[in-house]
């Protein structure tokens, strides 16, 4: 199939004219080729139709091959039915999204997240995080620890499309109980019986981990780990066959000569101590050993969900504390949770110093190089935001994760593959999710602008765009299609803004009433 040059130039020109923030681009690109499109009703927010046509889109497939277009994508019964050059499909449709000047890419998979309906004991509507994730282009989530039964219920409701939310996988945090082999095996069997999609492993000694991994294999459960500073490192997990590794800790821990050089007063239960020292970890790793650990991870097919964005405040606290979208979109429960305090996990910014930030920047450089090394050798990298902690707001954190993976040295096409096809593969759904491909789930984003030019256009609050030398507000995901149902980004964000305004007002009223 060849693409006519003139048409693609016209499309790009139209794209430049279509950057007004969330504006409906009514440019008559449809023209003569769009006779089947003209007269068809436009898609409506959260309204399922049998046949939805996404018309005239530049397509990013999700497997890192270059964008291609303009194309029409026919969505039928929740699946991608056909993909063809714009105007070439001779079918009748029930609704149309005009993607002229826009890019279409697969919905994103957030491989490390938590569903929160409260923060620090203050209620936070669950729809807040659901809307934010959808508006940021997240159509699938993997929850690594939460309120298990509630999340299983939400998972079923999302699968039935009776709630407005991404697809969900729900992992079970293994509880070692008394720590005996039998207690650990019993807990893994309970996870299986209650329908866990996998296990999140945390805080096990080597002998316990051996038992756990043996039982997980017997039960056919996937495994992932947040490796703390503990007896085991990434090497133990990789040898025992873990599917994925979260964050960064255990990888560099496996490359130390001996153990990390903690000062005598180091108290691992104090998060100010813990996070300050975590920022010194990669500088202490032996580079040769680090390379060997990375090689081993690649050789054993272990995936890495690095969650670069969740620690970013450690390297630049003032940036993290003053993000422009806090003004309209930061829920008061989250705002209270983020405030420096030893009570709330990840709120360790008590007297945070420039020296600590400098060390963290060094930590990031070595960590990013290790991640790049892992990816270049064929290791599977995914994207997770772990938001709801450390100034990271749901969805915004995932987009920032993409930006930081570009900083680590990956081409935006590769970064998008990490966020789409790789995430789906890690979840065992790589044969039906995470790509723009016929027969795959119709989880698609219609983006205002070109994410390959600027990943920031995926930010749910939009991005700055240069139009003929003028800075205008553009970007944003115009439509997030999940299982064929179109959700309108600006509508989702307007609802978030309303939730935040309402809950701020009631928090103020409580304060005034002296509660
Ligand atoms: Zn987490």
Coordinates of C-alpha atoms and ligand atoms in Angstrom, one line a residue:
X1 CA 0.0 0.0 0.0
X2 CA 1.5 3.4 -1.0
X3 CA 0.7 6.7 0.6
X4 CA 0.3 9.7 -1.6
X5 CA 2.7 12.4 -0.5
X6 CA 0.4 15.4 -1.3
X7 CA -2.4 14.0 0.9
X8 CA -0.1 13.5 3.9
X9 CA 1.2 17.1 3.5
X10 CA -2.4 18.4 3.4
X11 CA -3.2 16.4 6.6
X12 CA -0.2 17.8 8.4
X13 CA -1.2 21.3 7.4
X14 CA -4.7 20.7 8.7
X15 CA -3.2 19.3 11.9
X16 CA -1.4 22.6 12.5
X17 CA -4.6 24.5 12.1
X18 CA -6.3 22.2 14.5
X19 CA -4.4 22.7 17.7
X20 CA -6.8 25.0 19.6
X21 CA -7.2 23.2 22.9
X22 CA -10.0 20.6 22.6
X23 CA -11.5 22.6 19.8
X24 CA -13.6 20.6 17.4
X25 CA -11.7 20.7 14.2
X26 CA -14.4 21.1 11.7
X27 CA -12.0 21.6 8.7
X28 CA -13.6 20.1 5.7
X29 CA -10.9 17.5 5.1
X30 CA -13.6 14.9 4.7
X31 CA -14.4 16.4 1.4
X32 CA -15.3 14.2 -1.6
X33 CA -13.8 11.1 -0.1
X34 CA -16.0 11.2 2.9
X35 CA -19.4 10.8 1.4
X36 CA -20.2 7.9 3.8
X37 CA -19.0 10.0 6.7
X38 CA -20.9 13.2 6.0
X39 CA -24.3 13.0 7.4
X40 CA -23.4 10.4 10.0
X41 CA -23.8 11.6 13.6
X42 CA -20.7 12.5 15.6
X43 CA -19.7 10.2 18.4
X44 CA -21.1 11.0 21.9
X45 CA -19.5 10.7 25.2
X46 CA -19.9 7.3 26.8
X47 CA -22.4 6.2 24.2
X48 CA -21.8 2.7 22.7
X49 CA -22.7 2.2 19.1
X50 CA -22.5 -0.9 16.9
X51 CA -20.3 0.7 14.3
X52 CA -18.0 3.6 15.0
X53 CA -15.7 5.1 12.4
X54 CA -12.6 6.9 13.3
X55 CA -12.0 8.9 10.1
X56 CA -8.8 10.3 8.5
X57 CA -6.3 9.6 11.3
X58 CA -2.5 9.3 11.4
X59 CA -2.0 5.9 13.0
X60 CA 0.7 4.9 15.6
X61 CA 0.4 1.2 15.8
X62 CA 2.0 0.5 19.1
X63 CA 4.7 -1.9 17.9
X64 CA 7.2 1.0 17.2
X65 CA 6.8 1.0 13.4
X66 CA 6.5 4.5 12.0
X67 CA 3.1 6.3 11.9
X68 CA 1.0 5.8 8.8
X69 CA -1.9 7.5 7.3
X70 CA -4.3 9.1 6.9
X71 CA -6.4 6.0 7.6
X72 CA -10.0 5.1 8.6
X73 CA -10.5 2.7 11.5
X74 CA -13.8 0.9 11.7
X75 CA -14.8 -0.2 15.3
X76 CA -17.4 -2.9 15.4
X77 CA -18.8 -4.5 18.5
X78 CA -15.9 -3.3 20.6
X79 CA -13.2 -4.6 18.3
X80 CA -11.1 -3.1 15.5
X81 CA -13.0 -4.4 12.4
X82 CA -11.1 -2.8 9.5
X83 CA -8.2 -0.4 8.9
X84 CA -8.1 1.1 5.5
X85 CA -6.9 4.3 3.7
X86 CA -9.1 7.2 4.5
X87 CA -12.3 7.1 2.5
X88 CA -11.8 3.6 1.2
X89 CA -14.2 1.7 3.5
X90 CA -17.6 1.1 1.9
X91 CA -19.7 0.6 5.0
X92 CA -22.5 2.2 6.9
X93 CA -21.7 3.4 10.4
X94 CA -23.7 4.7 13.4
X95 CA -21.2 7.4 14.6
X96 CA -18.1 9.1 13.4
X97 CA -15.1 10.6 15.1
X98 CA -13.4 13.0 12.7
X99 CA -9.7 12.5 13.4
X100 CA -8.5 14.9 10.7
X101 CA -5.2 16.4 11.9
X102 CA -5.1 14.0 14.8
X103 CA -3.1 10.9 15.7
X104 CA -4.6 7.6 16.8
X105 CA -2.7 5.2 19.0
X106 CA -3.5 2.2 21.2
X107 CA -4.9 2.9 24.7
X108 CA -2.2 2.7 27.3
X109 CA -1.6 0.1 29.9
X110 CA -0.6 1.3 33.4
X111 CA 1.3 -1.6 34.8
X112 CA 1.7 -0.2 38.3
X113 CA -1.2 1.6 40.0
X114 CA -3.5 1.6 43.0
X115 CA -7.2 2.5 43.1
X116 CA -7.8 4.9 45.9
X117 CA -11.2 6.0 47.3
X118 CA -9.7 7.8 50.2
X119 CA -6.4 9.5 51.2
X120 CA -5.3 10.0 54.8
X121 CA -8.7 9.0 56.0
X122 CA -10.4 11.6 53.8
X123 CA -12.9 10.3 51.2
X124 CA -12.0 10.8 47.5
X125 CA -14.6 9.8 44.9
X126 CA -13.4 6.7 43.0
X127 CA -14.6 8.3 39.8
X128 CA -12.0 11.0 40.2
X129 CA -9.1 8.5 39.5
X130 CA -11.2 6.6 36.9
X131 CA -11.9 9.8 34.9
X132 CA -8.3 11.0 35.2
X133 CA -6.9 7.7 33.9
X134 CA -9.2 7.6 31.0
X135 CA -8.6 11.2 30.1
X136 CA -4.8 10.5 30.2
X137 CA -5.3 7.6 27.7
X138 CA -5.1 4.7 30.1
X139 CA -7.5 2.0 29.0
X140 CA -6.0 -0.9 31.1
X141 CA -4.7 -0.9 34.6
X142 CA -2.8 -3.5 36.7
X143 CA -3.4 -2.8 40.4
X144 CA -0.6 -3.9 42.6
X145 CA -2.2 -3.9 46.0
X146 CA -5.4 -2.2 47.0
X147 CA -8.7 -3.1 48.5
X148 CA -8.9 -6.5 46.9
X149 CA -12.6 -7.4 47.0
X150 CA -13.7 -3.9 46.0
X151 CA -11.3 -3.9 43.1
X152 CA -12.5 -7.3 41.9
X153 CA -16.0 -5.9 41.9
X154 CA -14.9 -2.9 39.9
X155 CA -13.0 -5.1 37.6
X156 CA -16.2 -7.0 36.7
X157 CA -18.2 -3.8 36.3
X158 CA -15.5 -2.4 34.0
X159 CA -15.5 -5.6 32.0
X160 CA -19.3 -5.3 31.6
X161 CA -18.9 -1.5 30.8
X162 CA -21.4 -0.6 33.5
X163 CA -18.9 1.9 34.9
X164 CA -16.8 4.5 33.2
X165 CA -13.3 3.1 34.0
X166 CA -10.3 1.4 32.3
X167 CA -10.0 -2.4 32.2
X168 CA -8.5 -3.8 35.3
X169 CA -6.2 -6.5 36.5
X170 CA -6.1 -7.0 40.3
X171 CA -3.0 -8.4 42.0
X172 CA -2.9 -9.9 45.4
X173 CA -0.3 -8.7 47.9
X174 CA 1.1 -11.9 49.4
X175 CA 0.9 -12.0 53.2
X176 CA 3.4 -14.3 54.7
X177 CA 1.4 -14.6 57.9
X178 CA 3.4 -16.4 60.5
X179 CA 6.2 -16.8 57.9
X180 CA 6.1 -20.5 57.8
X181 CA 6.2 -22.4 54.5
X182 CA 2.6 -23.6 55.1
X183 CA 1.3 -20.1 55.9
X184 CA 2.8 -18.7 52.7
X185 CA 1.5 -21.6 50.5
X186 CA -2.0 -21.2 52.1
X187 CA -1.9 -17.4 51.3
X188 CA -1.0 -18.0 47.7
X189 CA -3.8 -20.6 47.4
X190 CA -6.2 -18.2 48.9
X191 CA -5.2 -15.6 46.3
X192 CA -5.9 -18.1 43.5
X193 CA -9.3 -19.1 45.0
X194 CA -10.4 -15.5 45.3
X195 CA -9.6 -14.7 41.6
X196 CA -6.3 -12.8 41.8
X197 CA -4.8 -12.0 38.4
X198 CA -1.3 -12.3 39.9
X199 CA 0.8 -11.8 43.0
X200 CA 2.7 -8.8 44.3
X201 CA 5.6 -9.8 46.4
X202 CA 7.2 -7.7 49.0
X203 CA 9.4 -8.4 52.1
X204 CA 10.3 -12.1 51.9
X205 CA 13.5 -13.8 53.0
X206 CA 15.1 -16.1 50.5
X207 CA 13.7 -19.4 51.9
X208 CA 10.2 -17.9 52.0
X209 CA 10.5 -16.6 48.5
X210 CA 11.5 -20.1 47.2
X211 CA 8.3 -21.5 48.8
X212 CA 6.2 -18.7 47.5
X213 CA 7.5 -18.9 43.9
X214 CA 7.0 -22.6 43.9
X215 CA 3.4 -22.3 45.0
X216 CA 2.8 -19.4 42.6
X217 CA 3.9 -21.7 39.7
X218 CA 1.8 -24.6 41.0
X219 CA -1.2 -22.2 41.0
X220 CA -0.4 -20.7 37.6
X221 CA -0.2 -17.2 39.0
X222 CA 1.9 -14.4 37.5
X223 CA 4.3 -12.6 39.9
X224 CA 5.8 -9.2 40.3
X225 CA 7.9 -7.6 43.0
X226 CA 8.6 -4.4 44.7
X227 CA 12.0 -5.3 46.1
X228 CA 12.8 -3.3 49.2
X229 CA 16.3 -3.2 50.8
X230 CA 16.1 -6.7 52.2
X231 CA 17.7 -10.1 52.2
X232 CA 16.9 -10.8 48.6
X233 CA 17.7 -8.8 45.5
X234 CA 16.6 -8.8 41.9
X235 CA 19.1 -11.7 41.4
X236 CA 17.0 -14.0 43.7
X237 CA 13.7 -13.0 42.0
X238 CA 15.1 -13.5 38.5
X239 CA 16.6 -16.9 39.4
X240 CA 13.3 -18.0 40.9
X241 CA 11.4 -17.0 37.8
X242 CA 9.5 -13.7 38.6
X243 CA 7.6 -12.2 35.7
X244 CA 8.3 -8.5 36.4
X245 CA 10.2 -6.1 38.7
X246 CA 8.8 -2.8 39.9
X247 CA 10.7 0.4 40.6
X248 CA 14.5 0.3 40.9
X249 CA 15.8 -0.8 44.3
X250 CA 16.5 -4.5 44.0
X251 CA 18.3 -4.2 40.7
X252 CA 21.1 -2.0 41.9
X253 CA 21.1 -3.8 45.2
X254 CA 22.1 -7.0 43.3
X255 CA 25.1 -5.0 41.9
X256 CA 26.6 -3.7 45.2
X257 CA 30.0 -4.8 46.4
X258 CA 28.7 -6.0 49.7
X259 CA 25.8 -3.9 51.1
X260 CA 24.8 -0.3 50.8
X261 CA 26.9 2.1 52.9
X262 CA 24.2 3.2 55.4
X263 CA 25.3 5.6 58.2
X264 CA 25.0 4.3 61.7
X265 CA 21.8 6.2 62.6
X266 CA 20.0 4.9 59.5
X267 CA 16.5 3.7 60.5
X268 CA 14.7 2.0 57.6
X269 CA 11.3 2.6 59.2
X270 CA 11.8 6.4 58.9
X271 CA 10.9 7.4 55.3
X272 CA 13.1 10.6 55.4
X273 CA 16.1 8.3 56.0
X274 CA 14.9 5.6 53.6
X275 CA 14.2 7.9 50.6
X276 CA 17.4 10.0 51.2
X277 CA 19.5 6.8 51.1
X278 CA 17.6 5.3 48.2
X279 CA 18.9 8.3 46.2
X280 CA 22.5 7.1 46.8
X281 CA 22.0 3.5 45.7
X282 CA 22.9 3.5 42.0
X283 CA 26.1 5.5 42.6
X284 CA 27.3 2.7 44.9
X285 CA 26.5 -0.1 42.4
X286 CA 29.5 -1.8 40.7
X287 CA 29.0 -0.9 37.0
X288 CA 30.2 -4.4 35.8
X289 CA 27.9 -6.2 38.2
X290 CA 25.0 -3.9 37.2
X291 CA 25.5 -4.9 33.6
X292 CA 25.5 -8.5 34.6
X293 CA 22.2 -8.2 36.5
X294 CA 20.7 -6.4 33.5
X295 CA 21.9 -9.2 31.2
X296 CA 20.4 -11.8 33.5
X297 CA 17.0 -10.0 33.5
X298 CA 17.0 -9.9 29.7
X299 CA 18.1 -13.5 29.4
X300 CA 15.4 -14.7 31.7
X301 CA 12.7 -12.6 30.1
X302 CA 11.8 -10.6 33.2
X303 CA 9.9 -7.4 32.5
X304 CA 10.7 -4.1 34.1
X305 CA 8.1 -1.5 35.2
X306 CA 10.6 1.2 36.4
X307 CA 8.0 3.8 37.6
X308 CA 10.5 6.6 36.9
X309 CA 7.9 9.3 37.5
X310 CA 6.9 8.4 41.0
X311 CA 10.3 9.4 42.5
X312 CA 10.8 12.5 40.5
X313 CA 10.0 14.8 43.4
X314 CA 13.2 13.5 45.0
X315 CA 15.3 15.1 42.3
X316 CA 13.2 18.3 42.0
X317 CA 10.9 18.9 44.9
X318 CA 9.8 22.4 43.9
X319 CA 8.8 21.3 40.5
X320 CA 6.7 18.4 41.9
X321 CA 5.1 20.6 44.5
X322 CA 4.0 23.3 42.0
X323 CA 2.6 21.4 39.1
X324 CA 0.2 23.7 37.2
X325 CA -2.6 21.1 37.0
X326 CA -2.9 21.1 40.8
X327 CA -4.9 24.3 40.6
X328 CA -8.0 22.7 39.0
X329 CA -7.5 19.0 39.4
X330 CA -5.8 18.2 42.7
X331 CA -8.4 16.6 45.0
X332 CA -8.3 18.0 48.6
X333 CA -7.8 14.5 50.0
X334 CA -4.7 14.0 47.8
X335 CA -3.5 17.5 48.7
X336 CA -3.6 16.7 52.4
X337 CA -1.9 13.3 51.8
X338 CA 0.9 14.9 49.8
X339 CA 1.8 17.4 52.6
X340 CA 5.2 16.6 54.3
X341 CA 4.5 14.2 57.1
X342 CA 5.9 11.0 58.5
X343 CA 2.4 9.6 58.7
X344 CA 1.6 9.2 55.0
X345 CA 3.6 6.9 52.7
X346 CA 5.8 8.9 50.3
X347 CA 5.4 12.3 52.1
X348 CA 9.0 12.4 53.2
X349 CA 9.8 16.0 52.1
X350 CA 10.8 17.2 55.6
X351 CA 13.7 19.5 55.2
X352 CA 14.6 18.0 51.9
X353 CA 18.0 19.5 50.8
X354 CA 19.7 20.4 47.6
X355 CA 22.4 17.8 48.3
X356 CA 19.7 15.1 48.5
X357 CA 18.3 16.3 45.1
X358 CA 21.8 16.3 43.5
X359 CA 22.3 12.7 44.7
X360 CA 18.9 11.7 43.3
X361 CA 19.8 13.2 39.9
X362 CA 22.9 11.1 39.9
X363 CA 20.8 8.1 40.9
X364 CA 18.5 8.8 37.9
X365 CA 21.3 9.1 35.5
X366 CA 22.7 5.6 36.4
X367 CA 19.3 4.1 36.7
X368 CA 18.2 5.5 33.3
X369 CA 21.4 4.2 31.7
X370 CA 20.7 0.7 33.1
X371 CA 17.1 0.9 31.9
X372 CA 18.3 1.9 28.4
X373 CA 20.8 -0.9 28.4
X374 CA 18.0 -3.3 29.4
X375 CA 15.7 -2.1 26.6
X376 CA 18.4 -2.0 23.9
X377 CA 19.2 -5.7 24.6
X378 CA 15.6 -6.6 24.2
X379 CA 14.3 -6.4 27.7
X380 CA 10.6 -5.7 28.0
X381 CA 9.9 -2.3 29.6
X382 CA 6.4 -1.2 30.6
X383 CA 4.9 2.0 32.0
X384 CA 3.4 2.5 35.4
X385 CA 2.7 5.6 37.4
X386 CA 2.1 4.4 41.0
X387 CA 0.2 7.7 41.4
X388 CA -1.6 8.9 44.5
X389 CA 1.7 9.3 46.3
X390 CA 4.6 11.8 46.2
X391 CA 2.8 14.6 44.3
X392 CA 1.9 12.3 41.4
X393 CA -1.8 12.6 40.3
X394 CA -3.5 9.7 38.5
X395 CA -2.9 9.7 34.8
X396 CA -0.7 12.8 34.8
X397 CA 1.9 10.5 36.4
X398 CA 1.7 8.0 33.5
X399 CA 2.2 10.7 30.9
X400 CA 5.2 11.9 32.9
X401 CA 6.5 8.3 32.9
X402 CA 6.5 8.4 29.1
X403 CA 8.4 11.7 29.1
X404 CA 11.0 10.3 31.5
X405 CA 11.4 7.2 29.4
X406 CA 12.2 9.4 26.5
X407 CA 14.8 11.1 28.7
X408 CA 16.3 7.7 29.4
X409 CA 17.1 7.4 25.7
X410 CA 14.2 5.8 24.0
X411 CA 12.6 7.1 20.8
X412 CA 9.0 8.2 21.3
X413 CA 7.8 5.3 19.1
X414 CA 9.6 2.9 21.5
X415 CA 8.2 4.7 24.5
X416 CA 4.7 4.3 23.1
X417 CA 5.4 0.6 22.6
X418 CA 6.4 0.3 26.2
X419 CA 3.1 2.0 27.2
X420 CA 0.9 -0.1 24.8
X421 CA 2.0 -3.4 23.2
X422 CA 4.6 -4.2 26.0
X423 CA 2.1 -3.5 28.8
X424 CA -0.5 -5.8 27.1
X425 CA 2.1 -8.5 26.6
X426 CA 3.1 -8.4 30.3
X427 CA -0.5 -8.8 31.3
X428 CA -0.8 -11.9 29.0
X429 CA -3.1 -9.9 26.6
X430 CA -0.6 -9.3 23.9
X431 CA -2.7 -11.2 21.3
X432 CA -5.7 -9.0 21.7
X433 CA -4.8 -5.6 23.3
X434 CA -2.2 -2.9 22.9
X435 CA -2.0 -2.4 19.2
X436 CA -3.9 -0.8 16.4
X437 CA -4.6 -4.1 14.5
X438 CA -7.6 -5.7 13.0
X439 CA -9.3 -8.1 15.4
X440 CA -7.7 -6.5 18.5
X441 CA -9.8 -4.7 21.2
X442 CA -10.9 -1.2 20.1
X443 CA -8.9 0.5 22.9
X444 CA -7.8 3.6 21.0
X445 CA -6.8 7.2 21.7
X446 CA -7.6 10.1 19.4
X447 CA -4.9 12.6 20.2
X448 CA -4.9 16.4 19.5
X449 CA -1.5 16.6 18.0
X450 CA 1.4 14.3 17.4
X451 CA 2.7 12.5 20.4
X452 CA 5.9 11.5 18.4
X453 CA 6.7 15.2 18.2
X454 CA 5.9 15.9 21.9
X455 CA 4.8 13.2 24.3
X456 CA 3.4 15.9 26.5
X457 CA 0.4 16.4 24.2
X458 CA -1.0 13.3 26.0
X459 CA -1.2 15.3 29.3
X460 CA -4.9 15.5 30.3
X461 CA -4.5 19.2 31.0
X462 CA -3.1 19.8 27.5
X463 CA 0.2 21.2 26.4
X464 CA 1.8 24.3 24.9
X465 CA 2.0 24.3 21.1
X466 CA 3.8 26.6 18.7
X467 CA 1.4 27.8 16.0
X468 CA 3.2 30.2 13.6
X469 CA 5.3 31.6 16.4
X470 CA 2.4 31.9 18.8
X471 CA 2.2 29.8 22.0
X472 CA -1.3 28.3 22.2
X473 CA -2.8 25.8 24.5
X474 CA -3.2 22.5 22.6
X475 CA -2.8 18.8 23.0
X476 CA -4.9 16.5 25.1
X477 CA -6.5 13.2 24.3
X478 CA -9.8 14.2 22.6
X479 CA -11.3 10.7 22.7
X480 CA -10.3 7.6 24.7
X481 CA -12.1 4.6 23.2
X482 CA -12.3 1.6 25.5
X483 CA -13.8 -1.6 24.2
X484 CA -15.3 0.4 21.4
X485 CA -17.0 3.0 23.6
X486 CA -15.8 6.6 23.1
X487 CA -15.1 8.7 26.1
X488 CA -14.6 12.4 25.5
X489 CA -11.5 13.7 27.2
X490 CA -12.6 17.3 27.8
X491 CA -15.9 16.0 29.3
X492 CA -14.0 13.6 31.7
X493 CA -11.8 16.5 32.8
X494 CA -14.7 18.9 33.3
X495 CA -16.3 16.3 35.6
X496 CA -13.0 16.0 37.5
X497 CA -12.8 19.7 37.9
X498 CA -16.4 19.8 39.3
X499 CA -15.6 16.9 41.7
X500 CA -12.6 18.8 43.0
X501 CA -14.4 22.1 43.3
X502 CA -17.3 20.5 45.2
X503 CA -15.1 18.6 47.6
X504 CA -12.9 21.7 48.3
X505 CA -16.0 23.7 49.1
X506 CA -17.3 21.1 51.5
X507 CA -13.8 20.8 53.1
X508 CA -13.8 24.6 53.6
X509 CA -17.3 24.5 55.1
X510 CA -16.1 21.9 57.6
X511 CA -13.1 24.0 58.5
X512 CA -15.4 27.0 59.0
X513 CA -17.7 25.0 61.2
X514 CA -14.7 24.0 63.3
X515 CA -15.0 20.3 62.6
Ligands
LIG1 ZN1 2.8 0.9 44.1

